[in-house]
Coordinates of C-alpha atoms in Angstrom, one line a residue:
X1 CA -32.6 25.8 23.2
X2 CA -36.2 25.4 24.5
X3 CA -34.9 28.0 27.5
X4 CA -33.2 30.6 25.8
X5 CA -34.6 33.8 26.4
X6 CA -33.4 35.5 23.5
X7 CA -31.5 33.8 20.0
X8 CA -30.3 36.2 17.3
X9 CA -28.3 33.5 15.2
X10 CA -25.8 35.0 13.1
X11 CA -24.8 37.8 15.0
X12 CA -21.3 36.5 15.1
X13 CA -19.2 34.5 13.1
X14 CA -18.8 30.7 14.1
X15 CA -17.5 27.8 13.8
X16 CA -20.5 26.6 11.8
X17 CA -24.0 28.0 10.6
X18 CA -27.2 28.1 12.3
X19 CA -28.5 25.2 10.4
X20 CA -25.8 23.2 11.0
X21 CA -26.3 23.9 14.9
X22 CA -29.9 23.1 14.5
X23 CA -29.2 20.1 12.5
X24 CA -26.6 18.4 15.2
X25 CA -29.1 19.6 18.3
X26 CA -31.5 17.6 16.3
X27 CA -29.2 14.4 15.9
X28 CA -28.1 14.4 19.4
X29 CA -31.8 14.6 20.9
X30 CA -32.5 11.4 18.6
X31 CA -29.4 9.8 19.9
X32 CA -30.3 10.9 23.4
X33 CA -34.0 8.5 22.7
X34 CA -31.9 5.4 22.7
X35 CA -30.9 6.1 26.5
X36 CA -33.3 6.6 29.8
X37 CA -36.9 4.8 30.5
X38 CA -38.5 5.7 27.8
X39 CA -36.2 4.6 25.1
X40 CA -37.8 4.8 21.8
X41 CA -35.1 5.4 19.1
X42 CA -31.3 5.4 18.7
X43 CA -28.6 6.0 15.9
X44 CA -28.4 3.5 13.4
X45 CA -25.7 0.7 13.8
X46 CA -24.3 -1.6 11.9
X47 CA -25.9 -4.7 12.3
X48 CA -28.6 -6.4 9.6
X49 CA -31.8 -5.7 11.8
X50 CA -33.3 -3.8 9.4
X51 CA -35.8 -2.0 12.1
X52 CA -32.9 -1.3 14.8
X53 CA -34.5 1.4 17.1
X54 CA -38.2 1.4 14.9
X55 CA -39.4 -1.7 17.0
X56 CA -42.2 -1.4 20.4
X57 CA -43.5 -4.7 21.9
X58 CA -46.7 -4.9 21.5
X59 CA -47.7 -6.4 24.9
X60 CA -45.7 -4.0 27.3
X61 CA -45.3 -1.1 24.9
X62 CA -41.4 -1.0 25.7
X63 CA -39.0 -0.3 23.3
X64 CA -37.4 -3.9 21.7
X65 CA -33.9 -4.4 21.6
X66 CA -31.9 -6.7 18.7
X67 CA -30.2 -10.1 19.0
X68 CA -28.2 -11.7 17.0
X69 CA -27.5 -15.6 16.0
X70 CA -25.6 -17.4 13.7
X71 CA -27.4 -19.1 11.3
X72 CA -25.3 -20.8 7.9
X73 CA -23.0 -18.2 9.1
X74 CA -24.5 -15.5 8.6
X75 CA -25.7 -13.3 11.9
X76 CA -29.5 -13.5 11.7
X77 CA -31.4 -10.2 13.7
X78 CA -34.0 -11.3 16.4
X79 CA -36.0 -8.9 18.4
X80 CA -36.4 -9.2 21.8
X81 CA -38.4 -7.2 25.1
X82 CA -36.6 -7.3 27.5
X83 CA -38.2 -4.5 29.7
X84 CA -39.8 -6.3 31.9
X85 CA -36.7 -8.8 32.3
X86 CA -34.1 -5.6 33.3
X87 CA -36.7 -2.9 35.3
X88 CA -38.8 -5.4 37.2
X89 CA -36.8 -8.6 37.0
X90 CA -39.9 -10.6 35.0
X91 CA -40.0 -12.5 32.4
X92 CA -39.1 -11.4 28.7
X93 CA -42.8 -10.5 27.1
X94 CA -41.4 -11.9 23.8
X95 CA -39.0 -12.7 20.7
X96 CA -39.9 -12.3 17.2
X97 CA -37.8 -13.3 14.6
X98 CA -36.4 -10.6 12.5
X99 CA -35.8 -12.7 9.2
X100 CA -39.6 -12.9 8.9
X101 CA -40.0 -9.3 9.7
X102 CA -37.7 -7.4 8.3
X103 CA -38.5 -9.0 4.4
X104 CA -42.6 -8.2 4.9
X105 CA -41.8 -4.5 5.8
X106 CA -39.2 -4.1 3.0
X107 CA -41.9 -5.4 0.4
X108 CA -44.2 -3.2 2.0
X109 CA -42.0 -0.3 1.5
X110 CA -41.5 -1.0 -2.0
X111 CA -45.0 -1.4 -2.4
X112 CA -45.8 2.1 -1.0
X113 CA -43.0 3.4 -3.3
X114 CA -44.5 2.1 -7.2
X115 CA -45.6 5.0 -9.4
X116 CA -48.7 4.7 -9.0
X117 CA -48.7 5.5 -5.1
X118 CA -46.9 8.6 -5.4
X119 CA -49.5 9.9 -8.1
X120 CA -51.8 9.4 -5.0
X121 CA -50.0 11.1 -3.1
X122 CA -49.1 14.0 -5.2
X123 CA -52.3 14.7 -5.3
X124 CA -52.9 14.5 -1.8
X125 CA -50.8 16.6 -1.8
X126 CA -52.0 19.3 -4.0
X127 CA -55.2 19.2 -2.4
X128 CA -53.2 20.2 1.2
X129 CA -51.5 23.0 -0.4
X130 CA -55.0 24.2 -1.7
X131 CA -56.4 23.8 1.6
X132 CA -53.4 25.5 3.0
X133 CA -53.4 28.6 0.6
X134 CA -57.0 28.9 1.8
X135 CA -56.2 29.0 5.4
X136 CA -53.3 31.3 5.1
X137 CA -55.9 33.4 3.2
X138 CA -58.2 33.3 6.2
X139 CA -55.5 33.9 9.0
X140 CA -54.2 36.7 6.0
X141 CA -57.6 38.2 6.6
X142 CA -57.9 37.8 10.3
X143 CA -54.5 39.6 11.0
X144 CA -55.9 42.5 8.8
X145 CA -59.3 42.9 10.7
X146 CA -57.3 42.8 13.9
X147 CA -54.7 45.5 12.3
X148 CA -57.7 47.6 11.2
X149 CA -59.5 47.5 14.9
X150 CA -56.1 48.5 16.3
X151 CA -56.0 51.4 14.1
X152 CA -59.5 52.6 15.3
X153 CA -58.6 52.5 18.6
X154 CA -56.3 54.5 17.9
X155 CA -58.1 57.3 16.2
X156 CA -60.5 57.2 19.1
X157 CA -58.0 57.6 22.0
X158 CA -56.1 60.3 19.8
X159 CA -59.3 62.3 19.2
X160 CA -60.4 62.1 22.6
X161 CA -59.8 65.6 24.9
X162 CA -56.7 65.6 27.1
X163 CA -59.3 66.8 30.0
X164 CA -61.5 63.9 30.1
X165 CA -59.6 61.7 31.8
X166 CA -62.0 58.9 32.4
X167 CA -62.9 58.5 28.9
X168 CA -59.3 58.7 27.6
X169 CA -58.4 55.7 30.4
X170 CA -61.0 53.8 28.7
X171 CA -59.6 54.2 25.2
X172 CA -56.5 53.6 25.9
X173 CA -57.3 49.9 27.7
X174 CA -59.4 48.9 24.1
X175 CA -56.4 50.3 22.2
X176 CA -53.9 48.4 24.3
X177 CA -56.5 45.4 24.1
X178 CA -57.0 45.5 20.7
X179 CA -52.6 45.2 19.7
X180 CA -52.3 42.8 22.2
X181 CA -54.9 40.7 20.5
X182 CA -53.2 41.6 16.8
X183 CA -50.3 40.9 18.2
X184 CA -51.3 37.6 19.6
X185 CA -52.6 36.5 16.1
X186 CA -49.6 37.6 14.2
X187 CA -47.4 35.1 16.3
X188 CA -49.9 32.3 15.9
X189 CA -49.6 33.1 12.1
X190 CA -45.6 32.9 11.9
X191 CA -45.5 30.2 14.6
X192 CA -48.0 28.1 12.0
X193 CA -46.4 28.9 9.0
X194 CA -43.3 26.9 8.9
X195 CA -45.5 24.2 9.8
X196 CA -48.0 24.7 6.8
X197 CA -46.8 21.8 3.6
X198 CA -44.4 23.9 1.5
X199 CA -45.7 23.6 -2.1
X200 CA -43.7 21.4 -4.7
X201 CA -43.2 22.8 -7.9
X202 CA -43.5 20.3 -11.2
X203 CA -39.4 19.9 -11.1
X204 CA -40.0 18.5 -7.0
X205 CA -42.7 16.8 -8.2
X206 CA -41.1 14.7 -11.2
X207 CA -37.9 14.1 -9.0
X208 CA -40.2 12.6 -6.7
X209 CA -41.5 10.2 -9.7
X210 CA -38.3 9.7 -10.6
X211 CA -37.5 7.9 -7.3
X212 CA -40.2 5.7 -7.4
X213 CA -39.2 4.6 -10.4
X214 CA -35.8 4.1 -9.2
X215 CA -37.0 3.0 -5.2
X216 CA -37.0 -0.8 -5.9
X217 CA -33.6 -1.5 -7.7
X218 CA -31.6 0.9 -4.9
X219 CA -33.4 -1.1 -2.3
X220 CA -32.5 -4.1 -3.5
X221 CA -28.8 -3.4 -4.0
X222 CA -26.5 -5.4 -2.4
X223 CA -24.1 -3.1 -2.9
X224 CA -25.6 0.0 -0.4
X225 CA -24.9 -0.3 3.0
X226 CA -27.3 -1.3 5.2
X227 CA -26.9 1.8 7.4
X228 CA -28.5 4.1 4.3
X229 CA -30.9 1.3 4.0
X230 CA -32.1 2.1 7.4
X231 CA -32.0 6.1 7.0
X232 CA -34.2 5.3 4.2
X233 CA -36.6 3.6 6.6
X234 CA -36.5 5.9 8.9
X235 CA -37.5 8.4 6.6
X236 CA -40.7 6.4 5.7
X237 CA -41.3 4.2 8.9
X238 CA -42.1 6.4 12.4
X239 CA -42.0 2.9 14.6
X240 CA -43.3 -1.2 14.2
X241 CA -45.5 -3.1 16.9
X242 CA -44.8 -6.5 16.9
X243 CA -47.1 -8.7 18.6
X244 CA -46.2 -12.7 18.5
X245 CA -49.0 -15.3 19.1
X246 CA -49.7 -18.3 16.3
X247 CA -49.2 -15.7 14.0
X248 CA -46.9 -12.8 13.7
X249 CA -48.8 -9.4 13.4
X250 CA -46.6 -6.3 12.3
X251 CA -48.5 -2.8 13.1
X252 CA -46.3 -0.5 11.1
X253 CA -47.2 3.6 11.4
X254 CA -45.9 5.3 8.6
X255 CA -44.2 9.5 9.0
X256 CA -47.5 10.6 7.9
X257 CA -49.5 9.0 10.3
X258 CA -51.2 6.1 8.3
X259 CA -51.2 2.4 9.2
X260 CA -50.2 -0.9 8.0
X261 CA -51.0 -4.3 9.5
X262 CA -48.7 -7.1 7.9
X263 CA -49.7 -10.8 9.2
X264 CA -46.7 -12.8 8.9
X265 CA -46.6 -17.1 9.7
X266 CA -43.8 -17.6 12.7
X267 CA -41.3 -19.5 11.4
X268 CA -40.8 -23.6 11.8
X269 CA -39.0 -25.0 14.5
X270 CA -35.4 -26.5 13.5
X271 CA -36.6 -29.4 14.2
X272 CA -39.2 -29.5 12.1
X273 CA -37.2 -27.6 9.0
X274 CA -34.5 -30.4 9.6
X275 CA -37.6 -33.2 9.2
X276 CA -37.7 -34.8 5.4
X277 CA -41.2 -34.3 4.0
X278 CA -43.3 -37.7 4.1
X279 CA -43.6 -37.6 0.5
X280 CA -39.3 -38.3 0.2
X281 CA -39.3 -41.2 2.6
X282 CA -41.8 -42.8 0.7
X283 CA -40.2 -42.6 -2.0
X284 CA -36.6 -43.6 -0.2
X285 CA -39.0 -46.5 1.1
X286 CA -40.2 -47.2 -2.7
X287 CA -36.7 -47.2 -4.1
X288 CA -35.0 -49.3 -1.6
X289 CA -36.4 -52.5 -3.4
X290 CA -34.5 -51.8 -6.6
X291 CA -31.3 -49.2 -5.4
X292 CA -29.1 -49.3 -3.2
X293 CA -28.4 -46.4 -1.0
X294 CA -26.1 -44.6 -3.4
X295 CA -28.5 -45.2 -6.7
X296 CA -30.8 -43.4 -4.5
X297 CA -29.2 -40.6 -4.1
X298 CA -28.6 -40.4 -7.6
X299 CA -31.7 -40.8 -8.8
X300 CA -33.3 -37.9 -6.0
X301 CA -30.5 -35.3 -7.5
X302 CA -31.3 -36.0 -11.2
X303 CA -34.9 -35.2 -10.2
X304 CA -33.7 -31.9 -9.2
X305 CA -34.8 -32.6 -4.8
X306 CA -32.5 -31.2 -2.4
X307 CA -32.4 -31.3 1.6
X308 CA -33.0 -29.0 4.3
X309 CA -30.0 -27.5 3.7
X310 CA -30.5 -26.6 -0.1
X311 CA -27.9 -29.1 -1.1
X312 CA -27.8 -32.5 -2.9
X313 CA -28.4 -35.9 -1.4
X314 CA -25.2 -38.1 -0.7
X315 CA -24.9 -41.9 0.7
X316 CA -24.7 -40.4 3.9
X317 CA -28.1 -38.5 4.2
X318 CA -29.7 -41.4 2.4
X319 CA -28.4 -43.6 5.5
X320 CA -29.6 -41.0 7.4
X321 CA -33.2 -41.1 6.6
X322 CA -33.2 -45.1 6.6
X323 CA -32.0 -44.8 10.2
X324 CA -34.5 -42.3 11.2
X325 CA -37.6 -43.6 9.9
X326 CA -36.6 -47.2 10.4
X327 CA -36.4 -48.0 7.1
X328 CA -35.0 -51.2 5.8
X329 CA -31.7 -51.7 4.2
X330 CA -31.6 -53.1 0.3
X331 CA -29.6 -56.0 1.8
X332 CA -32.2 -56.5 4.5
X333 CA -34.9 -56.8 1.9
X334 CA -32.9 -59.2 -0.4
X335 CA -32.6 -61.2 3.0
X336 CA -36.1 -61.0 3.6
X337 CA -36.7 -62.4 -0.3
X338 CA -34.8 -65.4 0.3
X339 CA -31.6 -64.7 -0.8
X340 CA -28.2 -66.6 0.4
X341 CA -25.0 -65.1 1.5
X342 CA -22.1 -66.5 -0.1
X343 CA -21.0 -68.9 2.6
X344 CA -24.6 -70.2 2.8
X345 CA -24.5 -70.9 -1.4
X346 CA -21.5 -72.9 -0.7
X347 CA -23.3 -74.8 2.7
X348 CA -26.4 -75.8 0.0
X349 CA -24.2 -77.2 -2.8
X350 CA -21.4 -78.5 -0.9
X351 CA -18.7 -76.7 -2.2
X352 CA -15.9 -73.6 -1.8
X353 CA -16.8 -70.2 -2.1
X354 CA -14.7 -69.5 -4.9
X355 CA -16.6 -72.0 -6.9
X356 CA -19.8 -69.8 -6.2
X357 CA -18.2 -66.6 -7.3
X358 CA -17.1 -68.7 -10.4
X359 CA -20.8 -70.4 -10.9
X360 CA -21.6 -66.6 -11.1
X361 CA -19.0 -65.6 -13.6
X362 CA -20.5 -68.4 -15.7
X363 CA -24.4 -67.4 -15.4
X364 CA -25.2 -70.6 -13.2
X365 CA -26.4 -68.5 -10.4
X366 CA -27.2 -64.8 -10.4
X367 CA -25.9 -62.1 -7.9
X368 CA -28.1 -59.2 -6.7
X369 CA -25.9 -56.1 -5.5
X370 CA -27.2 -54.8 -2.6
X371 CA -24.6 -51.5 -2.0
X372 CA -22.4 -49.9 -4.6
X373 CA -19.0 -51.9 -4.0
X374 CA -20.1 -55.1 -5.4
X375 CA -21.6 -56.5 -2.2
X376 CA -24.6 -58.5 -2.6
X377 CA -27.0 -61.6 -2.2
X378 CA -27.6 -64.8 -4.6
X379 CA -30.8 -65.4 -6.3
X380 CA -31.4 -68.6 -5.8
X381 CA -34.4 -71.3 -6.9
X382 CA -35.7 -73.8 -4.2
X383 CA -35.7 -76.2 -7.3
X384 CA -32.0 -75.2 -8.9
X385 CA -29.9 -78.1 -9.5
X386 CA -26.2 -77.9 -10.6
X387 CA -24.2 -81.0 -11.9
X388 CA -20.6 -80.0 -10.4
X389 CA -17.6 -80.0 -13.1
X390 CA -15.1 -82.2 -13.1
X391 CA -11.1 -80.2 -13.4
X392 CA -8.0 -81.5 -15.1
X393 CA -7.3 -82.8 -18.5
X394 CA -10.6 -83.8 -19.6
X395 CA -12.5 -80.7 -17.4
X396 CA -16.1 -80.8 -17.5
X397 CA -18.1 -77.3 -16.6
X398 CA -20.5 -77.3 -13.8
X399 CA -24.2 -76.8 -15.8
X400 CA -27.3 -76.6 -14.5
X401 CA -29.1 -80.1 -14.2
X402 CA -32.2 -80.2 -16.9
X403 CA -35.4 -80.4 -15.3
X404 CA -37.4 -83.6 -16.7
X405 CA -41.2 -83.4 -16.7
X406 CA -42.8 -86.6 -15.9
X407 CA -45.1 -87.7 -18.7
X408 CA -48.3 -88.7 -18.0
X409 CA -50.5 -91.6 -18.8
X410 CA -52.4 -89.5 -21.3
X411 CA -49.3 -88.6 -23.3
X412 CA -48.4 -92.1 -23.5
X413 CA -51.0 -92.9 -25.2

């Protein structure tokens, strides 16, 4: 369109009106950005990167492209630069995370959007339209003096006589001058006038309230696609620069030209998301004397903790973090205590193993459970003596032998 000589729209029917035309022209030259070396926009797809086609690297300037991973099965957005990689086979400049950018400009979009802000802005722009009126006065006004010199021009050349030639030459060439210059100005007024902020009248104006009012709940609504979710930015947003060093610095340049810097921390590495807080294995460490593996667990979910992951402890992450942070097992530190197995009770007091379950049963000895299937280590004295029973007709229980303190030559007397 920018070579057409001449354009006289409607002068035939079509298949669709001149806007229309305009409108696609429009949308193709925006599509036509995401193509070529200098790439700077593109339709909106449908992936979740929230700033597809907003986002320049802020070390090359180049235009940042979108990655995607699966993360709890869900694709997760990363942006990468990848300029330098394809034209001039470097190195990409860099990779920034798009679950920690694409939240922070969201918020900041709802921010910009409260009530309050578009009160601002409202009358911002009032005071524009006042200070446009004014200048359309002025240029009103210049056109007018212009129109008015042309108009004596022309009274001069058309009172001048036919016969003086060299005076009418010279009237004529500040005539010509003086509609060339009013016609000059009259194109600089209609060429600026379309560009001039069209005035919004009180039911614009309380529309526009309305949607700031209404801005955060459609933002956040699952329910709208994420495609109108990034019209919407597009709307607001004219491009990011993301720079990545030990922090994450978002420049973000708003449609009408003003600036936000968001300073966002770079997410943990898996490794370290994955790592149990110090705090929890001390306490794993702490309740390992008294619980077994499972108790613990039980005990951590009833106190509301939760792993990595968001879900609740189990025997197996509990074995988990005893293996990792070489912690010892409960059985280990019944062993440690002096505790026997059962083949070792037996060894001591010279007898079978089922007689030590059955001392057990009958509160001679005592059994310390070391996992939850009954599995455990007997508590027993250096100084315990047990007087075996004797089976059959006349059966005598086994009974712990009474400890006899020997008196002293005091209490004798």
């Amino acid at each position: 369109m920018a070579d057409w000589r001449f354009v006289m729209p409607d002068l035939h029917p079509g298949y669709i009106d001149w806007e229309r035309f305009k409108a696609n022209q429009e949308r193709l030259a925006t599509n036509a950005q995401a193509y070529g070396m200098q790439r700077r926009a593109g339709p909106v797809r449908e992936g979740s990167a929230l700033l597809q086609g907003r986002v320049l690297c802020g070390l090359c300037g180049g235009r940042m492209g979108v990655h995607y991973s699966q993360e709890h099965g869900q694709p997760v957005p990363t942006y990468t630069c990848q300029e330098t990689a394809t034209r001039r086979g470097g190195k990409v400049c860099q990779s920034v995370p798009g679950k920690v950018v694409d939240p922070a400009v969201g918020a900041l979009l709802v921010e910009l959007m409260t009530p309050m802000t578009l009160e601002v802005t409202l009358a911002v722009q009032r005071e524009l339209e006042a200070r446009a009126a004014e200048m359309d006065t002025l240029r009103r006004q210049h056109i007018e003096r212009t129109r008015h010199d042309a108009e004596l021009a022309r009274r001069r050349y058309m009172k001048v006589d036919p016969d003086n030639r060299l005076v009418a030459d010279t009237l004529e060439a500040e005539w010509n001058e003086k509609l060339r210059l009013h016609t000059d100005v009259v194109e600089d007024y209609e060429r600026c006038a379309p560009e001039e902020a069209a005035a919004l009248d009180a039911e614009t104006q309380q529309r526009v309230r309305d949607l700031a009012e209404q801005f955060p709940r459609i933002w956040s609504d699952a329910r709208i696609d994420v495609r109108e979710r990034k019209r919407i930015l597009r709307l607001l947003v004219a491009d990011v620069t993301l720079v990545k060093a030990e922090i994450i610095t978002a420049n973000v340049r708003l449609s009408g030209g003003a600036t936000r810097t968001l300073t966002l921390e770079r997410p943990l590495p898996i490794a370290q998301i994955r790592k149990f807080k110090s705090d929890l294995v001390a306490e794993v460490d702490r309740l390992l004397d008294r619980h077994c593996d499972r108790e613990i667990a039980d005990i951590l979910n009833e106190r509301g903790l939760r792993s990595w992951e968001g879900k609740p402890f189990n025997l197996k992450k509990i074995g988990f973090i005893r293996g990792a942070y070489n912690l010892s097992s409960r059985r280990q530190r019944l062993r440690d205590c002096g505790m026997l197995t059962t083949q070792e009770v037996a060894e001591r007091f010279a007898i079978a193993e089922t007689t030590v379950h059955q001392w057990g049963r009958q509160g001679l000895i005592t059994k310390v459970y070391s996992d939850n299937l009954n599995r455990g280590l007997w508590d027993i004295p250096h100084d315990l003596e047990i007087v075996k029973g004797r089976p059959g007709r006349n059966a005598v229980p086994a009974r712990r032998a009474s400890i006899t303190v020997p008196s002293t030559e005091q209490d004798s007397l």
